[in-house]
Structures are given as C-alpha cells and as structure tokens.
Amino acid sequence: KELPEEEFRQEALAVKELCRRYHVPFLINDNVELAVSCGADGVHVGQHDMSAADVRRRIGPGKILGVSAQIIGVSAQTVEQAILAEKHGADYLGVGAVFSTSTKSDADAVSHETLQKICAAVSIPVCAIGGIHKENLHLLKGTGIAGVALVSAIFASPDIRKSCEDLK
C-alpha cells in the first residue's frame, strides 16, 4: 500500500496474472480506484476507508467486496456494523484483531464473544484477522468463522512453505 501509484499498478497487474494462472481471486486492499482500473476480482476496504455501499456502487455487483470490521468491545453497535456492511453489499467480513498483532498497530481488540455474535448475526463469511499463528489458531474453534487471514505467521517465517503446511 505504500508504493507509488504507478509502481503499485504494475505490481497489481503482475499479481493479477499470477492469480489468473492459479485460478485464485485477485483482490486489492484499500484502493478501490486501482481495483477497478486494473480489473481486479474485488477489493477489501476498512470501515474507515469508504462505506461498503459506496464501494459496491463503484465496483459493481459482479466483484467481490470485503470489509474489515475492526471494532472495540461487546455491544450492539459491533454487530450492527457487521449487519450494515452485509446490507450494503459486503461479500465477506474481516473481523479483528482477535489477538495482539504487530502488523496493524492501530487495530482494536475484538473479543471471541464479539466474534461469535458477529458470525451469528450475518449470513456472509467472517474471516478472523490479527495476531493469528500456529500456537493460537485452535483458540478460534467454535467461533463460527469461515477462515483466517495471516501475515506474520507466514511471511516472518524462514520457511514460508513449511509454515503454510503446518498451519493447514
């Protein structure tokens, strides 16, 4: 996300080709305009970036829309945010940080109870985000999540392939 726009675009196009080769959906994070202009399969935005409804209007109905729900505490508002994102066209939610994370220092904590309530309140897949690694992955069992998003657990490893195999 920190690359100059043209460099980001060139890298996006290269990754798009790689994704096509392996039949993997290609999503751009936090850059709706780039996702549209390079023909990405979708975009993932934070709740503070642009409203899900605005993003959906911009990308159209045939693209994937992911929305991060980085929220605090156990309250009706957290579930309401998830429901609103779904209502406005989100295809999945990223909810976290479910554990302490060094990747996103500004991420707010989400309790497992809140995670469960969000999963129960929406019909779209919920992906847990934040601080997830091999030693704590099992703690998410029973929350209702459809999957997890990992960064450091993979990219901080000296053997990425082995880390992915161990996590799987």
Short mmCIF file of C-alpha atoms in Angstrom, two decimals:
data_model
loop_
_atom_site.label_atom_id
_atom_site.label_comp_id
_atom_site.label_asym_id
_atom_site.label_seq_id
_atom_site.Cartn_x
_atom_site.Cartn_y
_atom_site.Cartn_z
CA LYS A 1 0.00 0.00 0.00
CA GLU A 2 2.98 2.30 0.44
CA LEU A 3 4.21 2.04 -3.16
CA PRO A 4 3.93 4.99 -5.54
CA GLU A 5 0.71 4.68 -7.59
CA GLU A 6 2.30 3.57 -10.89
CA GLU A 7 4.57 1.04 -9.17
CA PHE A 8 1.55 -0.27 -7.23
CA ARG A 9 -0.37 -0.59 -10.51
CA GLN A 10 2.44 -2.54 -12.20
CA GLU A 11 2.77 -4.87 -9.23
CA ALA A 12 -1.01 -5.32 -9.13
CA LEU A 13 -1.08 -6.32 -12.79
CA ALA A 14 1.73 -8.84 -12.24
CA VAL A 15 -0.03 -10.36 -9.23
CA LYS A 16 -3.32 -10.40 -11.17
CA GLU A 17 -1.64 -12.52 -13.88
CA LEU A 18 -0.23 -14.88 -11.24
CA CYS A 19 -3.65 -15.24 -9.63
CA ARG A 20 -5.25 -15.97 -13.03
CA ARG A 21 -2.67 -18.67 -13.70
CA TYR A 22 -3.59 -20.44 -10.46
CA HIS A 23 -7.35 -19.68 -10.55
CA VAL A 24 -7.21 -17.60 -7.37
CA PRO A 25 -9.39 -14.49 -6.94
CA PHE A 26 -7.38 -11.28 -7.03
CA LEU A 27 -8.39 -8.56 -4.56
CA ILE A 28 -6.78 -5.18 -3.99
CA ASN A 29 -6.58 -3.85 -0.44
CA ASP A 30 -7.77 -0.29 0.28
CA ASN A 31 -7.53 1.08 -3.26
CA VAL A 32 -10.90 0.99 -5.00
CA GLU A 33 -9.78 3.02 -8.00
CA LEU A 34 -6.83 0.72 -8.69
CA ALA A 35 -9.02 -2.38 -8.26
CA VAL A 36 -11.44 -1.03 -10.87
CA SER A 37 -8.79 0.21 -13.31
CA CYS A 38 -6.73 -2.99 -13.29
CA GLY A 39 -9.72 -5.33 -13.45
CA ALA A 40 -9.27 -6.97 -10.06
CA ASP A 41 -11.83 -9.56 -8.96
CA GLY A 42 -12.62 -7.38 -5.97
CA VAL A 43 -11.47 -5.06 -3.25
CA HIS A 44 -11.09 -5.16 0.52
CA VAL A 45 -11.67 -1.96 2.49
CA GLY A 46 -11.65 -0.94 6.14
CA GLN A 47 -14.76 0.55 7.67
CA HIS A 48 -12.99 3.91 7.85
CA ASP A 49 -11.88 3.91 4.18
CA MET A 50 -15.16 4.23 2.27
CA SER A 51 -18.64 2.94 3.03
CA ALA A 52 -19.43 -0.53 1.74
CA ALA A 53 -22.39 0.92 -0.18
CA ASP A 54 -20.16 3.45 -1.96
CA VAL A 55 -17.58 0.79 -2.79
CA ARG A 56 -20.27 -1.58 -4.09
CA ARG A 57 -21.63 1.17 -6.36
CA ARG A 58 -18.12 1.84 -7.66
CA ILE A 59 -17.07 -1.77 -8.32
CA GLY A 60 -20.44 -3.12 -9.44
CA PRO A 61 -22.37 -6.25 -8.50
CA GLY A 62 -20.05 -8.81 -10.10
CA LYS A 63 -16.98 -8.07 -7.99
CA ILE A 64 -16.00 -9.32 -4.52
CA LEU A 65 -16.29 -6.80 -1.69
CA GLY A 66 -14.61 -7.45 1.64
CA VAL A 67 -14.98 -5.14 4.62
CA SER A 68 -12.83 -5.12 7.76
CA ALA A 69 -14.78 -4.69 10.95
CA GLN A 70 -12.08 -3.52 13.35
CA ILE A 71 -14.14 -2.62 16.35
CA ILE A 72 -13.99 -2.49 20.13
CA GLY A 73 -15.91 -4.31 22.79
CA VAL A 74 -19.13 -6.25 23.06
CA SER A 75 -22.06 -4.06 22.14
CA ALA A 76 -24.97 -3.99 19.76
CA GLN A 77 -23.05 -1.47 17.68
CA THR A 78 -20.39 -4.01 16.69
CA VAL A 79 -23.00 -6.44 15.42
CA GLU A 80 -24.83 -3.54 13.78
CA GLN A 81 -21.65 -2.59 11.89
CA ALA A 82 -21.37 -6.14 10.57
CA ILE A 83 -25.04 -6.24 9.57
CA LEU A 84 -24.75 -2.85 7.88
CA ALA A 85 -21.68 -3.93 5.89
CA GLU A 86 -23.59 -7.02 4.72
CA LYS A 87 -26.66 -4.95 3.87
CA HIS A 88 -24.50 -2.56 1.84
CA GLY A 89 -23.09 -5.34 -0.31
CA ALA A 90 -20.12 -6.85 1.51
CA ASP A 91 -19.45 -10.42 0.39
CA TYR A 92 -17.38 -11.23 3.47
CA LEU A 93 -16.16 -9.56 6.67
CA GLY A 94 -12.70 -9.41 8.17
CA VAL A 95 -13.05 -9.10 11.95
CA GLY A 96 -10.17 -8.36 14.27
CA ALA A 97 -7.77 -8.02 15.78
CA VAL A 98 -8.67 -11.26 17.52
CA PHE A 99 -5.20 -11.47 19.10
CA SER A 100 -2.48 -8.89 19.69
CA THR A 101 -0.73 -8.07 16.42
CA SER A 102 2.38 -6.21 15.36
CA THR A 103 1.23 -5.94 11.75
CA LYS A 104 -1.51 -3.39 12.43
CA SER A 105 -0.64 -1.32 15.46
CA ASP A 106 -3.89 0.67 15.20
CA ALA A 107 -6.15 -2.40 15.21
CA ASP A 108 -8.68 -2.53 18.03
CA ALA A 109 -9.24 -5.72 20.02
CA VAL A 110 -12.27 -7.88 19.32
CA SER A 111 -13.21 -10.46 21.93
CA HIS A 112 -14.08 -14.01 20.93
CA GLU A 113 -17.58 -13.39 22.30
CA THR A 114 -18.00 -10.44 19.93
CA LEU A 115 -16.60 -12.52 17.08
CA GLN A 116 -19.20 -15.23 17.79
CA LYS A 117 -22.01 -12.67 17.90
CA ILE A 118 -20.94 -11.18 14.58
CA CYS A 119 -20.75 -14.64 12.97
CA ALA A 120 -24.24 -15.43 14.22
CA ALA A 121 -25.67 -12.11 13.04
CA VAL A 122 -24.62 -12.24 9.39
CA SER A 123 -25.05 -14.74 6.59
CA ILE A 124 -21.80 -13.86 4.80
CA PRO A 125 -18.45 -15.47 5.67
CA VAL A 126 -16.47 -13.95 8.53
CA CYS A 127 -12.69 -14.11 8.46
CA ALA A 128 -10.74 -13.59 11.70
CA ILE A 129 -7.79 -11.21 11.43
CA GLY A 130 -4.96 -10.20 13.71
CA GLY A 131 -2.18 -11.93 15.57
CA ILE A 132 -3.17 -15.43 14.45
CA HIS A 133 -0.43 -18.05 14.37
CA LYS A 134 0.02 -21.80 14.73
CA GLU A 135 0.01 -21.73 18.54
CA ASN A 136 -3.28 -19.80 18.94
CA LEU A 137 -5.24 -20.80 15.83
CA HIS A 138 -7.06 -23.56 17.75
CA LEU A 139 -8.49 -20.95 20.15
CA LEU A 140 -10.77 -19.71 17.36
CA LYS A 141 -12.52 -23.07 17.09
CA GLY A 142 -16.25 -22.76 17.73
CA THR A 143 -16.47 -19.03 17.00
CA GLY A 144 -18.27 -19.56 13.69
CA ILE A 145 -15.58 -18.07 11.46
CA ALA A 146 -15.21 -19.22 7.87
CA GLY A 147 -11.46 -18.64 7.80
CA VAL A 148 -8.48 -16.63 8.97
CA ALA A 149 -6.17 -14.03 7.47
CA LEU A 150 -2.48 -14.41 8.28
CA VAL A 151 0.52 -12.22 7.58
CA SER A 152 3.34 -12.57 10.13
CA ALA A 153 2.63 -16.26 10.74
CA ILE A 154 3.67 -16.83 7.15
CA PHE A 155 5.91 -14.01 5.99
CA ALA A 156 8.01 -13.74 9.16
CA SER A 157 8.91 -17.40 8.85
CA PRO A 158 12.28 -18.52 7.48
CA ASP A 159 10.43 -21.34 5.64
CA ILE A 160 7.17 -19.99 4.23
CA ARG A 161 6.16 -23.28 2.60
CA LYS A 162 6.62 -25.22 5.86
CA SER A 163 4.71 -22.58 7.83
CA CYS A 164 1.80 -22.81 5.41
CA GLU A 165 1.81 -26.61 5.58
CA ASP A 166 1.91 -26.53 9.40
CA LEU A 167 -0.94 -24.04 9.57
CA LYS A 168 -3.06 -26.07 7.19
#
